[in-house]
PDB file of C-alpha atoms in Angstrom:
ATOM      1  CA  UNK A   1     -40.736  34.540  83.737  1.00  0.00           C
ATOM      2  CA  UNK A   2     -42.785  31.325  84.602  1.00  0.00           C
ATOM      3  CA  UNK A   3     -46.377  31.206  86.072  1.00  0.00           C
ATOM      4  CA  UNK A   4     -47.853  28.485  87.713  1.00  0.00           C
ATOM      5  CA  UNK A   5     -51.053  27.104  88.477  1.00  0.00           C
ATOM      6  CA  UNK A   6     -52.688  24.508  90.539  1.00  0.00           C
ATOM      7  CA  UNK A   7     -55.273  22.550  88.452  1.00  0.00           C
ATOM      8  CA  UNK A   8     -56.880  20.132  90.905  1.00  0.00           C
ATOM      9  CA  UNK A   9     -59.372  18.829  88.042  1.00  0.00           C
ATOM     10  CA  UNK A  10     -56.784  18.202  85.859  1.00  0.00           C
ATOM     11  CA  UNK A  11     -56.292  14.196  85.919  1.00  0.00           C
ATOM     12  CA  UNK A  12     -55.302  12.715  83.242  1.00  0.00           C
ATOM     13  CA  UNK A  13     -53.139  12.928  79.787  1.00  0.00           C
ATOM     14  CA  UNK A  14     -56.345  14.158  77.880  1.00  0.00           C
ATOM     15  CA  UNK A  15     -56.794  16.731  80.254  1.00  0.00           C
ATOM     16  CA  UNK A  16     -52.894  17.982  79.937  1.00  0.00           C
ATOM     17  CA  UNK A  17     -53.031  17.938  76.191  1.00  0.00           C
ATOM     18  CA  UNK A  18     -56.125  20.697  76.778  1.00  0.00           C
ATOM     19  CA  UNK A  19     -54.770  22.761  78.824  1.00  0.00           C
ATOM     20  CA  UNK A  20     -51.381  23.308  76.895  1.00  0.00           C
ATOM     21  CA  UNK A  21     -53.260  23.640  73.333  1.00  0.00           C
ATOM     22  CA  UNK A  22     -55.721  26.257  75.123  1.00  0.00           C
ATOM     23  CA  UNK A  23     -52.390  27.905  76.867  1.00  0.00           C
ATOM     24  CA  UNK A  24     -49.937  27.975  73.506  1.00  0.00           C
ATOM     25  CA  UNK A  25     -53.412  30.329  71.709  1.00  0.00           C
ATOM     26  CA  UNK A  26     -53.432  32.252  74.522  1.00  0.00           C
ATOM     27  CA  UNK A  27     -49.222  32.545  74.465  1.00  0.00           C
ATOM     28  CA  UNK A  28     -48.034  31.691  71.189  1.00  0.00           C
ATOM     29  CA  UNK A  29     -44.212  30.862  71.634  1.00  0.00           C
ATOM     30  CA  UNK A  30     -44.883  30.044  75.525  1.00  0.00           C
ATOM     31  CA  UNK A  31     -43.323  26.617  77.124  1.00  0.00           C
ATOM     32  CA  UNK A  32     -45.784  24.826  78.733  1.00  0.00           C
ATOM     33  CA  UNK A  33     -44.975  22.317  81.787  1.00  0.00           C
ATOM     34  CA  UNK A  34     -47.446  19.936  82.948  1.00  0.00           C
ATOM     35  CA  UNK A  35     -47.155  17.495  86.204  1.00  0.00           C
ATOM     36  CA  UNK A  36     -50.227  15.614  86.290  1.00  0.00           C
ATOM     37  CA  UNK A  37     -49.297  13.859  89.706  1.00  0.00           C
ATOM     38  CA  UNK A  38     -49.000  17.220  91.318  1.00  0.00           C
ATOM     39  CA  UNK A  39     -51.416  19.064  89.205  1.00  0.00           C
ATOM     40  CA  UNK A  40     -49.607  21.804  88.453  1.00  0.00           C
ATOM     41  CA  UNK A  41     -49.176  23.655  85.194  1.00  0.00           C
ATOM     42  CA  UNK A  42     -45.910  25.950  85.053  1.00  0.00           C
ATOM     43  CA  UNK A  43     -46.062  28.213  81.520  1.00  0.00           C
ATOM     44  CA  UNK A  44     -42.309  29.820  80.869  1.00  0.00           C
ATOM     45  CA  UNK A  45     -42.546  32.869  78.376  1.00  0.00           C
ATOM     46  CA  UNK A  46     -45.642  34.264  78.816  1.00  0.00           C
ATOM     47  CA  UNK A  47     -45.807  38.036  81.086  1.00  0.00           C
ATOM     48  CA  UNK A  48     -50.258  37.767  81.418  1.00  0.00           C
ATOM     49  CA  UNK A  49     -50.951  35.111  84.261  1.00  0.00           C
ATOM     50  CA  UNK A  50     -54.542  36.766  83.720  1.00  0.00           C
ATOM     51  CA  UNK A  51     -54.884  35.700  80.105  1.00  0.00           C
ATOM     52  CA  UNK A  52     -53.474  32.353  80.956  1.00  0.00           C
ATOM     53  CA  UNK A  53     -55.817  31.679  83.558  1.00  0.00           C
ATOM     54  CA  UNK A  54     -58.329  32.724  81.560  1.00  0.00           C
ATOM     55  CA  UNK A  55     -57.694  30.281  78.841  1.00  0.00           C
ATOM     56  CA  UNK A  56     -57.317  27.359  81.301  1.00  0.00           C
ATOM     57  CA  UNK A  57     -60.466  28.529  82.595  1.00  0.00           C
ATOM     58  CA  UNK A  58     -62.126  28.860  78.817  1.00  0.00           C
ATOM     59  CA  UNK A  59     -60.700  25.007  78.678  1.00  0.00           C
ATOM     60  CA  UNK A  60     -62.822  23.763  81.433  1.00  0.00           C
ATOM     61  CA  UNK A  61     -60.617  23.735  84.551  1.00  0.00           C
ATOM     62  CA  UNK A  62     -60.434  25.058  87.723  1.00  0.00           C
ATOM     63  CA  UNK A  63     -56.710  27.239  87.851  1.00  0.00           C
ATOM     64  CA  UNK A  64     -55.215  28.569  91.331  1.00  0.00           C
ATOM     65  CA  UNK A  65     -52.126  30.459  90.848  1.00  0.00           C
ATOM     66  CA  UNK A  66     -49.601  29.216  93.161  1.00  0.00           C
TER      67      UNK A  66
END
């Protein structure tokens, strides 16, 4: 299963490196897939879009689940 999320504040490599540290807590064992000239964030193995908007959220950013 993958989830994705549009992260309009999320610009540069800094702000990828974030996001996937505060998304593998949240979903130990989860794949996370950033593309920063998109700004989207897909995470593969995770089944709780809630807790991983929550921890993008916790990280400082803005998620929209797409």
């Amino acid at each position: 299963m993958s989830i994705e999320f549009q992260v309009a504040d999320m610009t540069c490599g800094h702000c990828a490196k974030t996001i996937t540290a505060a998304v593998a807590q949240a979903a130990p064992g989860a794949t996370v897939t950033i593309d920063l000239p998109t700004h989207r964030v897909t995470v593969t193995g995770a089944d709780d879009a809630d807790k991983i908007e929550d921890a993008i959220r916790d990280a400082g950013y803005q998620p929209q689940p797409v």
